[in-house]
Structures are given as structure tokens and as C-alpha cells.
CSV table of N, CA and C and ligand atoms in Angstrom, one decimal:
chain,number,residue,atom,x,y,z
A,1,MET,N,93.8,80.3,131.8
A,1,MET,CA,95.0,79.9,130.0
A,1,MET,C,94.6,79.7,128.9
A,2,MET,N,95.2,79.4,128.6
A,2,MET,CA,94.6,79.6,127.3
A,2,MET,C,95.1,78.4,126.3
A,3,SER,N,94.3,77.5,125.5
A,3,SER,CA,93.6,76.7,125.0
A,3,SER,C,95.3,76.4,124.0
A,4,ARG,N,94.9,75.1,123.5
A,4,ARG,CA,96.4,74.6,123.0
A,4,ARG,C,95.3,75.2,121.4
A,5,LEU,N,94.5,75.3,120.6
A,5,LEU,CA,94.2,75.5,119.4
A,5,LEU,C,93.2,76.8,120.0
A,6,ALA,N,93.6,77.6,120.6
A,6,ALA,CA,93.1,79.9,120.4
A,6,ALA,C,95.1,79.9,120.6
A,7,ALA,N,95.8,78.6,121.2
A,7,ALA,CA,97.7,78.9,121.0
A,7,ALA,C,97.5,79.2,118.9
A,8,ALA,N,97.2,77.9,118.9
A,8,ALA,CA,97.6,77.9,117.3
A,8,ALA,C,97.4,78.6,116.5
A,9,ALA,N,96.3,79.4,116.6
A,9,ALA,CA,95.6,80.4,115.7
A,9,ALA,C,95.5,81.9,116.6
A,10,SER,N,95.8,82.8,117.0
A,10,SER,CA,96.6,83.6,117.3
A,10,SER,C,96.4,84.5,116.4
A,11,ARG,N,96.9,85.3,116.1
A,11,ARG,CA,97.4,86.3,114.9
A,11,ARG,C,98.7,87.2,115.1
A,12,PRO,N,99.7,87.3,114.3
A,12,PRO,CA,100.5,88.0,114.8
A,12,PRO,C,100.5,90.1,114.5
A,13,ALA,N,100.7,90.4,115.7
A,13,ALA,CA,100.9,91.8,116.1
A,13,ALA,C,100.4,92.1,114.9
A,14,GLU,N,99.3,93.7,115.3
A,14,GLU,CA,99.4,93.7,113.8
A,14,GLU,C,100.6,95.6,113.4
A,15,ILE,N,101.2,96.4,112.5
A,15,ILE,CA,101.7,97.1,112.8
A,15,ILE,C,101.7,97.8,111.7
A,16,SER,N,102.0,98.4,111.9
A,16,SER,CA,101.5,100.2,111.2
A,16,SER,C,103.2,100.5,110.1
A,17,PHE,N,102.3,100.5,108.6
A,17,PHE,CA,103.6,101.1,106.8
A,17,PHE,C,102.9,102.5,106.1
A,18,GLU,N,103.8,103.3,105.4
A,18,GLU,CA,103.3,104.1,105.2
A,18,GLU,C,103.6,104.0,103.3
A,19,VAL,N,102.2,103.9,102.8
A,19,VAL,CA,102.1,104.2,101.8
A,19,VAL,C,101.3,105.2,101.3
A,20,ASP,N,101.9,105.7,100.1
A,20,ASP,CA,102.3,106.9,99.6
A,20,ASP,C,101.7,108.4,101.0
A,21,GLY,N,102.5,108.1,101.8
A,21,GLY,CA,102.1,109.3,103.1
A,21,GLY,C,100.6,108.9,103.9
A,22,ARG,N,99.9,107.7,103.7
A,22,ARG,CA,98.5,107.1,104.2
A,22,ARG,C,99.2,105.7,104.8
A,23,ILE,N,99.3,106.1,105.7
A,23,ILE,CA,99.2,105.0,107.5
A,23,ILE,C,98.3,103.6,107.2
A,24,LEU,N,98.5,102.6,106.3
A,24,LEU,CA,97.6,101.4,107.0
A,24,LEU,C,98.3,100.5,108.0
A,25,SER,N,97.3,99.8,108.7
A,25,SER,CA,98.6,98.3,109.7
A,25,SER,C,97.6,96.7,108.9
A,26,ALA,N,98.3,96.2,109.2
A,26,ALA,CA,98.8,94.8,108.6
A,26,ALA,C,99.4,93.8,110.1
A,27,PRO,N,98.7,92.5,109.7
A,27,PRO,CA,99.7,91.9,110.3
A,27,PRO,C,101.4,91.7,110.6
A,28,GLN,N,101.8,91.7,111.3
A,28,GLN,CA,103.5,91.7,110.7
A,28,GLN,C,103.9,90.1,110.4
A,29,GLY,N,104.9,90.7,108.8
A,29,GLY,CA,105.1,89.5,109.1
A,29,GLY,C,104.2,89.3,107.4
A,30,GLU,N,103.1,89.8,107.1
A,30,GLU,CA,101.7,89.5,105.9
A,30,GLU,C,102.5,89.8,104.6
A,31,PRO,N,102.0,89.1,103.3
A,31,PRO,CA,103.2,89.8,103.1
A,31,PRO,C,102.5,91.2,102.0
A,32,LEU,N,103.2,91.9,101.5
A,32,LEU,CA,103.2,93.5,101.6
A,32,LEU,C,102.0,93.1,100.7
A,33,ALA,N,102.4,92.5,99.6
A,33,ALA,CA,100.9,92.9,97.6
A,33,ALA,C,99.6,92.4,98.7
A,34,THR,N,99.8,90.9,99.9
A,34,THR,CA,98.3,90.8,100.6
A,34,THR,C,97.6,92.1,100.9
A,35,ALA,N,98.5,93.1,102.0
A,35,ALA,CA,98.1,94.1,102.7
A,35,ALA,C,97.6,95.2,101.9
A,36,LEU,N,98.5,95.2,100.7
A,36,LEU,CA,98.0,96.7,100.1
A,36,LEU,C,96.2,96.1,99.3
A,37,ALA,N,96.3,95.0,99.2
A,37,ALA,CA,94.9,94.6,98.4
A,37,ALA,C,93.7,94.2,99.0
A,38,ALA,N,94.3,94.3,100.6
A,38,ALA,CA,93.6,93.9,101.7
A,38,ALA,C,93.2,95.4,101.9
A,39,ALA,N,93.8,96.8,101.5
A,39,ALA,CA,93.7,98.2,102.0
A,39,ALA,C,93.2,98.5,100.7
A,40,GLY,N,93.1,98.0,99.3
A,40,GLY,CA,92.3,98.4,98.7
A,40,GLY,C,92.8,98.4,97.9
A,41,LEU,N,94.0,98.5,97.4
A,41,LEU,CA,95.1,99.2,96.8
A,41,LEU,C,95.9,97.8,96.2
A,42,LEU,N,95.2,97.9,94.6
A,42,LEU,CA,95.5,96.5,94.0
A,42,LEU,C,96.5,96.9,93.1
A,43,GLN,N,96.0,98.0,92.3
A,43,GLN,CA,97.4,99.0,90.9
A,43,GLN,C,98.1,99.7,91.6
A,44,LEU,N,99.6,98.7,91.7
A,44,LEU,CA,100.9,99.2,91.9
A,44,LEU,C,101.4,99.9,91.1
A,45,ARG,N,101.6,100.0,89.6
A,45,ARG,CA,102.1,101.3,88.7
A,45,ARG,C,100.8,100.6,87.4
A,46,HIS,N,102.2,101.2,86.9
A,46,HIS,CA,101.5,101.1,85.6
A,46,HIS,C,102.7,100.1,84.1
A,47,SER,N,102.3,100.0,83.2
A,47,SER,CA,103.3,99.0,82.3
A,47,SER,C,104.2,100.1,81.8
A,48,PRO,N,105.6,100.1,81.9
A,48,PRO,CA,106.6,101.2,80.8
A,48,PRO,C,106.5,101.4,79.5
A,49,ARG,N,106.0,100.2,78.9
A,49,ARG,CA,105.7,100.2,77.4
A,49,ARG,C,104.1,100.8,76.6
A,50,ASN,N,102.9,100.7,77.7
A,50,ASN,CA,102.0,101.0,77.2
A,50,ASN,C,101.4,101.6,78.3
A,51,GLY,N,102.1,102.3,79.4
A,51,GLY,CA,101.2,102.9,80.7
A,51,GLY,C,99.8,102.3,81.7
A,52,ALA,N,99.2,101.4,80.7
A,52,ALA,CA,98.6,100.4,81.9
A,52,ALA,C,98.8,100.2,83.0
A,53,PRO,N,97.6,99.8,83.7
A,53,PRO,CA,98.3,100.2,84.9
A,53,PRO,C,98.7,98.5,85.3
A,54,ARG,N,98.9,98.2,86.5
A,54,ARG,CA,99.6,96.6,87.2
A,54,ARG,C,99.5,96.1,87.7
A,55,GLY,N,99.1,95.2,88.8
A,55,GLY,CA,99.5,94.8,89.9
A,55,GLY,C,99.3,93.8,90.4
A,56,ALA,N,100.1,92.9,91.4
A,56,ALA,CA,100.1,91.3,91.4
A,56,ALA,C,99.1,90.2,90.6
A,57,PHE,N,99.8,89.9,90.5
A,57,PHE,CA,99.4,88.3,89.4
A,57,PHE,C,99.4,87.2,89.9
A,58,CYS,N,100.9,87.2,90.1
A,58,CYS,CA,101.2,85.2,90.3
A,58,CYS,C,101.0,85.3,91.7
A,59,PHE,N,101.8,86.4,93.1
A,59,PHE,CA,102.1,86.4,94.7
A,59,PHE,C,103.0,85.0,94.5
A,60,MET,N,103.9,84.9,94.0
A,60,MET,CA,105.2,84.3,94.4
A,60,MET,C,105.9,84.3,93.4
A,61,GLY,N,106.8,85.2,93.8
A,61,GLY,CA,107.6,85.8,93.1
A,61,GLY,C,108.5,85.8,91.4
A,62,VAL,N,107.2,85.6,90.9
A,62,VAL,CA,107.3,85.1,88.8
A,62,VAL,C,107.3,86.3,87.9
A,63,CYS,N,105.9,87.2,88.4
A,63,CYS,CA,105.7,87.5,86.7
A,63,CYS,C,106.5,88.7,87.2
A,64,GLN,N,106.8,89.7,88.6
A,64,GLN,CA,107.7,90.9,89.0
A,64,GLN,C,106.0,92.0,88.4
A,65,GLU,N,105.5,92.0,88.1
A,65,GLU,CA,104.2,92.9,87.9
A,65,GLU,C,104.1,93.7,89.5
A,66,CYS,N,104.6,93.1,90.5
A,66,CYS,CA,104.1,93.4,92.1
A,66,CYS,C,105.4,94.2,92.2
A,67,ALA,N,106.4,94.8,91.3
A,67,ALA,CA,107.7,95.3,91.1
A,67,ALA,C,107.4,97.2,92.3
A,68,ILE,N,108.0,97.2,93.4
A,68,ILE,CA,107.2,99.1,94.0
A,68,ILE,C,108.5,98.7,94.9
A,69,HIS,N,108.3,101.0,94.8
A,69,HIS,CA,109.6,101.0,96.1
A,69,HIS,C,109.0,101.0,97.3
A,70,VAL,N,110.3,100.5,98.0
A,70,VAL,CA,109.8,99.8,99.4
A,70,VAL,C,111.0,100.3,99.6
A,71,ASP,N,110.9,101.3,101.4
A,71,ASP,CA,112.2,101.4,101.9
A,71,ASP,C,113.8,102.4,100.7
A,72,GLY,N,113.1,103.1,99.2
A,72,GLY,CA,114.0,103.5,98.9
A,72,GLY,C,113.8,102.2,97.7
A,73,VAL,N,113.7,100.6,97.3
A,73,VAL,CA,114.6,99.9,96.3
A,73,VAL,C,113.6,99.4,96.2
A,74,LEU,N,113.6,99.0,94.7
A,74,LEU,CA,112.5,98.4,94.0
A,74,LEU,C,113.0,97.0,94.7
A,75,ARG,N,111.3,96.5,94.8
A,75,ARG,CA,111.2,95.1,96.0
A,75,ARG,C,109.5,94.3,94.9
A,76,GLN,N,109.5,93.7,94.9
A,76,GLN,CA,108.4,91.9,94.7
A,76,GLN,C,107.3,92.6,95.9
A,77,ALA,N,106.7,93.4,96.0
A,77,ALA,CA,105.5,93.3,97.1
A,77,ALA,C,105.3,92.0,97.1
A,78,CYS,N,104.7,91.1,96.3
A,78,CYS,CA,104.3,89.7,97.0
A,78,CYS,C,105.6,89.0,97.9
A,79,MET,N,106.7,89.0,98.1
A,79,MET,CA,107.7,88.7,98.1
A,79,MET,C,107.8,89.1,99.9
A,80,THR,N,108.0,90.7,99.4
A,80,THR,CA,108.8,91.0,101.3
A,80,THR,C,107.3,91.3,101.5
A,81,PRO,N,107.8,91.2,103.3
A,81,PRO,CA,107.1,90.3,104.9
A,81,PRO,C,106.7,92.2,105.0
A,82,VAL,N,105.4,92.4,105.6
A,82,VAL,CA,105.7,94.1,106.0
A,82,VAL,C,105.9,93.8,106.8
A,83,ALA,N,106.4,95.4,107.5
A,83,ALA,CA,106.9,95.3,109.0
A,83,ALA,C,107.1,96.9,109.4
A,84,ASP,N,106.9,96.9,110.3
A,84,ASP,CA,107.0,98.5,111.5
A,84,ASP,C,107.7,99.0,111.0
A,85,GLY,N,106.9,100.5,110.5
A,85,GLY,CA,107.6,101.4,109.8
A,85,GLY,C,108.1,101.4,108.7
A,86,MET,N,108.2,100.4,107.3
A,86,MET,CA,108.3,100.4,106.6
A,86,MET,C,107.3,101.7,105.9
A,87,VAL,N,108.1,101.9,104.3
A,87,VAL,CA,107.7,102.9,103.8
A,87,VAL,C,107.5,102.4,102.5
A,88,VAL,N,106.7,102.7,101.3
A,88,VAL,CA,106.5,101.6,100.3
A,88,VAL,C,105.5,103.4,100.1
A,89,GLU,N,106.0,103.4,98.5
A,89,GLU,CA,106.5,104.8,96.7
A,89,GLU,C,105.0,103.6,95.8
A,90,LEU,N,104.5,103.7,96.0
A,90,LEU,CA,104.3,103.3,94.1
A,90,LEU,C,103.6,104.4,93.7
A,91,ARG,N,103.4,105.6,93.9
A,91,ARG,CA,104.0,106.7,92.7
A,91,ARG,C,105.2,106.4,92.2
A,92,GLY,N,105.8,106.6,90.8
A,92,GLY,CA,107.2,106.7,90.1
A,92,GLY,C,107.6,105.6,90.3
A,93,VAL,N,106.6,104.1,90.2
A,93,VAL,CA,107.1,104.4,89.7
A,93,VAL,C,106.7,103.1,88.2
A,94,PRO,N,107.5,103.3,87.1
A,94,PRO,CA,106.9,103.0,85.7
A,94,PRO,C,105.5,101.8,86.1
B,1,FES,S1,103.4,89.0,91.7
B,1,FES,FE1,104.6,87.5,90.7
B,1,FES,S2,106.4,88.9,91.3
B,1,FES,FE2,104.7,89.1,92.7
């Protein structure tokens, strides 16, 4: 029998998603920016102005620095929960 504390501390199931052809895993529903950072992917795109590397900064949907293509649509990685089978493209985003 599972204790109330153990039940409250349980984590969501791990799901798999693809980033530039690489298969990663993360707890279902974790913010995509967090899952990418946990995998060591901190540079998400380049500045369209000067080509400088950019990555998630505010983690709350304000700065737009985490804009990447998710399933072919430009999305904010910090506001997008990871989902099984999700396809993420870091290459090609300015
Ligand atoms: S990290 Fe700022 S909008 Fe996503």
C-alpha cells in the first residue's frame, strides 16, 4: 500500500521526444525549455540581428528568447509542456 506522502511525491511518466533527430526523455508535462536545459541544450537559437547565441532567460513567457519550432510551429519552449512524440527543431530558427 502506497503512503499518502509517496503518492504525493510520485513523478509523471517519462515520455520521449525528438530534438534535431536526437531522442530525449523527460517527465510528461515538464516545460520544454527545462527538459532541453536538463539535456544540456541551453543554446536554442541565434539572434536575427547579430547571430549571437540565445537561450531561455525568463522561463515565464515574457522575453521570447526561447522561441523554437515545435511540431513545425514557432512556440515558446518555456510555455510548452513536453509531450510524447513531439518533434523539436533548433536548427533553422534565426
Ligand atoms: S524563456 Fe522567456 S519567453 Fe521563454
